[in-house]
PDB file of C-alpha atoms and ligand atoms in Angstrom:
ATOM      1  CA  UNK A   1       1.667 -18.010 -11.124  1.00 48.00           C
ATOM      2  CA  UNK A   2       4.714 -15.722 -11.918  1.00 49.00           C
ATOM      3  CA  UNK A   3       7.086 -15.360  -9.047  1.00 57.00           C
ATOM      4  CA  UNK A   4       7.089 -11.783  -9.299  1.00 82.00           C
ATOM      5  CA  UNK A   5       3.586 -10.810  -9.104  1.00 93.00           C
ATOM      6  CA  UNK A   6       1.857  -9.925  -5.517  1.00 96.00           C
ATOM      7  CA  UNK A   7      -1.949  -9.867  -5.281  1.00 97.00           C
ATOM      8  CA  UNK A   8      -3.895  -8.207  -2.892  1.00 98.00           C
ATOM      9  CA  UNK A   9      -7.492  -6.241  -2.129  1.00 98.00           C
ATOM     10  CA  UNK A  10      -9.470  -4.710   0.474  1.00 98.00           C
ATOM     11  CA  UNK A  11     -11.249  -6.455   3.567  1.00 98.00           C
ATOM     12  CA  UNK A  12     -14.501  -6.640   1.391  1.00 98.00           C
ATOM     13  CA  UNK A  13     -12.641  -7.466  -2.291  1.00 98.00           C
ATOM     14  CA  UNK A  14     -14.270  -4.914  -3.912  1.00 98.00           C
ATOM     15  CA  UNK A  15     -11.052  -3.158  -4.796  1.00 98.00           C
ATOM     16  CA  UNK A  16      -8.121  -5.679  -6.036  1.00 98.00           C
ATOM     17  CA  UNK A  17      -4.901  -4.685  -7.777  1.00 98.00           C
ATOM     18  CA  UNK A  18      -1.997  -7.287  -9.227  1.00 98.00           C
ATOM     19  CA  UNK A  19       1.617  -5.625  -8.772  1.00 97.00           C
ATOM     20  CA  UNK A  20       3.665  -6.766 -10.750  1.00 94.00           C
ATOM     21  CA  UNK A  21       8.007  -6.539 -11.227  1.00 86.00           C
ATOM     22  CA  UNK A  22      10.045  -5.335  -8.570  1.00 90.00           C
ATOM     23  CA  UNK A  23       9.148  -4.260  -4.981  1.00 95.00           C
ATOM     24  CA  UNK A  24      10.711  -0.954  -3.986  1.00 96.00           C
ATOM     25  CA  UNK A  25      11.622   0.321  -0.435  1.00 96.00           C
ATOM     26  CA  UNK A  26       9.883  -1.857   2.119  1.00 97.00           C
ATOM     27  CA  UNK A  27       9.332  -0.288   5.898  1.00 97.00           C
ATOM     28  CA  UNK A  28       7.277   0.705   8.158  1.00 97.00           C
ATOM     29  CA  UNK A  29       5.896   3.688   9.009  1.00 97.00           C
ATOM     30  CA  UNK A  30       4.531   5.564  12.409  1.00 96.00           C
ATOM     31  CA  UNK A  31       4.080   9.262  11.070  1.00 95.00           C
ATOM     32  CA  UNK A  32       0.503  10.827  11.977  1.00 95.00           C
ATOM     33  CA  UNK A  33      -1.003  10.443   8.265  1.00 96.00           C
ATOM     34  CA  UNK A  34      -0.630   6.627   7.904  1.00 96.00           C
ATOM     35  CA  UNK A  35      -1.935   6.738  11.541  1.00 96.00           C
ATOM     36  CA  UNK A  36      -5.229   8.374  10.714  1.00 97.00           C
ATOM     37  CA  UNK A  37      -5.293   7.285   7.793  1.00 97.00           C
ATOM     38  CA  UNK A  38      -5.466   3.664   9.224  1.00 97.00           C
ATOM     39  CA  UNK A  39      -6.367   3.690  12.324  1.00 96.00           C
ATOM     40  CA  UNK A  40      -2.883   1.912  13.137  1.00 96.00           C
ATOM     41  CA  UNK A  41      -0.326   2.622  15.123  1.00 95.00           C
ATOM     42  CA  UNK A  42       2.485   1.519  12.159  1.00 96.00           C
ATOM     43  CA  UNK A  43       1.763   0.754   8.487  1.00 96.00           C
ATOM     44  CA  UNK A  44       4.014  -1.317   6.906  1.00 97.00           C
ATOM     45  CA  UNK A  45       4.573  -0.239   2.923  1.00 98.00           C
ATOM     46  CA  UNK A  46       6.146  -1.469  -0.085  1.00 98.00           C
ATOM     47  CA  UNK A  47       6.203   0.403  -3.371  1.00 97.00           C
ATOM     48  CA  UNK A  48       5.938  -0.360  -6.957  1.00 97.00           C
ATOM     49  CA  UNK A  49       6.306   1.617 -10.528  1.00 96.00           C
ATOM     50  CA  UNK A  50       2.137   3.216 -11.041  1.00 95.00           C
ATOM     51  CA  UNK A  51       2.857   1.542 -13.931  1.00 94.00           C
ATOM     52  CA  UNK A  52       3.588  -1.981 -13.001  1.00 95.00           C
ATOM     53  CA  UNK A  53       0.145  -2.005 -10.443  1.00 97.00           C
ATOM     54  CA  UNK A  54      -3.273  -3.299 -12.325  1.00 98.00           C
ATOM     55  CA  UNK A  55      -6.706  -2.826 -10.201  1.00 98.00           C
ATOM     56  CA  UNK A  56      -8.813  -5.810 -11.019  1.00 98.00           C
ATOM     57  CA  UNK A  57     -11.125  -5.529  -8.758  1.00 98.00           C
ATOM     58  CA  UNK A  58     -15.151  -5.227  -9.577  1.00 98.00           C
ATOM     59  CA  UNK A  59     -14.814  -1.194  -7.679  1.00 97.00           C
ATOM     60  CA  UNK A  60     -11.896  -1.094 -10.514  1.00 98.00           C
ATOM     61  CA  UNK A  61      -9.631   1.926  -9.143  1.00 98.00           C
ATOM     62  CA  UNK A  62      -9.710   2.639  -5.483  1.00 98.00           C
ATOM     63  CA  UNK A  63     -11.742   6.055  -4.078  1.00 98.00           C
ATOM     64  CA  UNK A  64      -8.588   8.520  -3.280  1.00 98.00           C
ATOM     65  CA  UNK A  65      -8.165  11.423  -0.761  1.00 98.00           C
ATOM     66  CA  UNK A  66      -5.972  14.322  -1.334  1.00 97.00           C
ATOM     67  CA  UNK A  67      -3.474  13.962   1.860  1.00 95.00           C
ATOM     68  CA  UNK A  68      -0.707  16.301   0.408  1.00 95.00           C
ATOM     69  CA  UNK A  69       0.773  18.355  -2.548  1.00 96.00           C
ATOM     70  CA  UNK A  70       1.999  15.334  -4.087  1.00 96.00           C
ATOM     71  CA  UNK A  71       0.419  12.278  -3.295  1.00 97.00           C
ATOM     72  CA  UNK A  72      -3.877  10.715  -2.390  1.00 98.00           C
ATOM     73  CA  UNK A  73      -4.489   8.199  -0.231  1.00 98.00           C
ATOM     74  CA  UNK A  74      -6.488   5.189  -1.879  1.00 98.00           C
ATOM     75  CA  UNK A  75      -9.305   3.319   0.135  1.00 98.00           C
ATOM     76  CA  UNK A  76     -12.468   0.788  -0.491  1.00 98.00           C
ATOM     77  CA  UNK A  77     -15.284   3.209  -0.839  1.00 97.00           C
ATOM     78  CA  UNK A  78     -17.302   0.504   0.481  1.00 98.00           C
ATOM     79  CA  UNK A  79     -15.446  -1.005   3.312  1.00 98.00           C
ATOM     80  CA  UNK A  80     -13.241   1.888   4.005  1.00 97.00           C
ATOM     81  CA  UNK A  81      -9.817  -0.513   4.059  1.00 98.00           C
ATOM     82  CA  UNK A  82      -7.027   1.488   3.429  1.00 98.00           C
ATOM     83  CA  UNK A  83      -5.132   0.365   0.091  1.00 98.00           C
ATOM     84  CA  UNK A  84      -2.101   2.482  -0.125  1.00 98.00           C
ATOM     85  CA  UNK A  85      -0.680   5.879  -1.561  1.00 98.00           C
ATOM     86  CA  UNK A  86      -0.732   6.631  -4.842  1.00 98.00           C
ATOM     87  CA  UNK A  87       1.637   9.567  -5.862  1.00 97.00           C
ATOM     88  CA  UNK A  88       1.389  12.524  -8.889  1.00 97.00           C
ATOM     89  CA  UNK A  89       4.755  10.954  -9.643  1.00 97.00           C
ATOM     90  CA  UNK A  90       5.527   7.127 -10.968  1.00 96.00           C
ATOM     91  CA  UNK A  91       4.961   5.575  -7.448  1.00 97.00           C
ATOM     92  CA  UNK A  92       2.434   3.747  -5.823  1.00 97.00           C
ATOM     93  CA  UNK A  93       2.878   2.892  -1.965  1.00 98.00           C
ATOM     94  CA  UNK A  94       0.611  -0.340  -1.405  1.00 98.00           C
ATOM     95  CA  UNK A  95       0.300  -1.426   2.592  1.00 98.00           C
ATOM     96  CA  UNK A  96       1.451  -4.508   3.178  1.00 97.00           C
ATOM     97  CA  UNK A  97      -1.926  -5.772   5.173  1.00 97.00           C
ATOM     98  CA  UNK A  98      -3.846  -5.759   2.017  1.00 98.00           C
ATOM     99  CA  UNK A  99      -1.640  -8.248   0.397  1.00 97.00           C
ATOM    100  CA  UNK A 100      -2.448 -12.051  -0.198  1.00 97.00           C
ATOM    101  CA  UNK A 101       0.734 -13.235   0.850  1.00 94.00           C
ATOM    102  CA  UNK A 102       3.102 -10.782   2.399  1.00 92.00           C
ATOM    103  CA  UNK A 103       5.323 -13.209   3.503  1.00 90.00           C
ATOM    104  CA  UNK A 104       8.118 -13.442   1.200  1.00 88.00           C
ATOM    105  CA  UNK A 105      11.968 -12.086   2.272  1.00 91.00           C
ATOM    106  CA  UNK A 106      11.240  -9.045  -0.798  1.00 93.00           C
ATOM    107  CA  UNK A 107       8.330  -7.654   1.138  1.00 95.00           C
ATOM    108  CA  UNK A 108      10.147  -7.629   4.667  1.00 94.00           C
ATOM    109  CA  UNK A 109      10.623  -4.227   5.899  1.00 94.00           C
ATOM    110  CA  UNK A 110      14.280  -2.838   5.857  1.00 94.00           C
ATOM    111  CA  UNK A 111      13.378   0.238   7.977  1.00 94.00           C
ATOM    112  CA  UNK A 112      11.429   2.471   9.673  1.00 94.00           C
ATOM    113  CA  UNK A 113       9.942   6.001   9.387  1.00 92.00           C
ATOM    114  CA  UNK A 114       8.977   7.818  12.448  1.00 87.00           C
ATOM    115  CA  UNK A 115      10.268   5.201  15.147  1.00 82.00           C
ATOM    116  CA  UNK A 116       9.550   7.480  17.997  1.00 83.00           C
ATOM    117  CA  UNK A 117       5.645   6.511  17.255  1.00 82.00           C
ATOM    118  CA  UNK A 118       5.616   2.984  16.755  1.00 80.00           C
ATOM    119  CA  UNK A 119       4.082   0.942  19.485  1.00 81.00           C
ATOM    120  CA  UNK A 120       6.602   0.015  22.124  1.00 78.00           C
TER     121      UNK A 120
HETATM  122 ZN1   ZN E 201     -13.584  -2.968   0.554  1.00 73.11          ZN
HETATM  123 ZN1   ZN E 202       3.583   7.416   7.239  1.00 73.11          ZN
END
């Protein structure tokens, strides 16, 4: 397997992705939108260029909820898993918990957004 290829998907497996290339900006976020999107107090994120993410599951492209004027939140419409944020620009944010393997060093969160609302 190519070392710079990352696979993952939702709880039911209907939505699967392969992200290729170099992951950018691994970070955690505890903003209200991430909390409501996932039900979790903190999400771990990593970003990829939009054109380097392929959606290979039976369900194809994830369902979208328009969450701001520049981005949509992605989810599986079968099991409800939160999958990420797909910007109108060139970036996709993927949620680390969906990755089959998230323990490599380049995926480890380096910064923290909205730390006041992180769990203590
Ligand atoms: Zn699913
Ligand atoms: Zn957030």
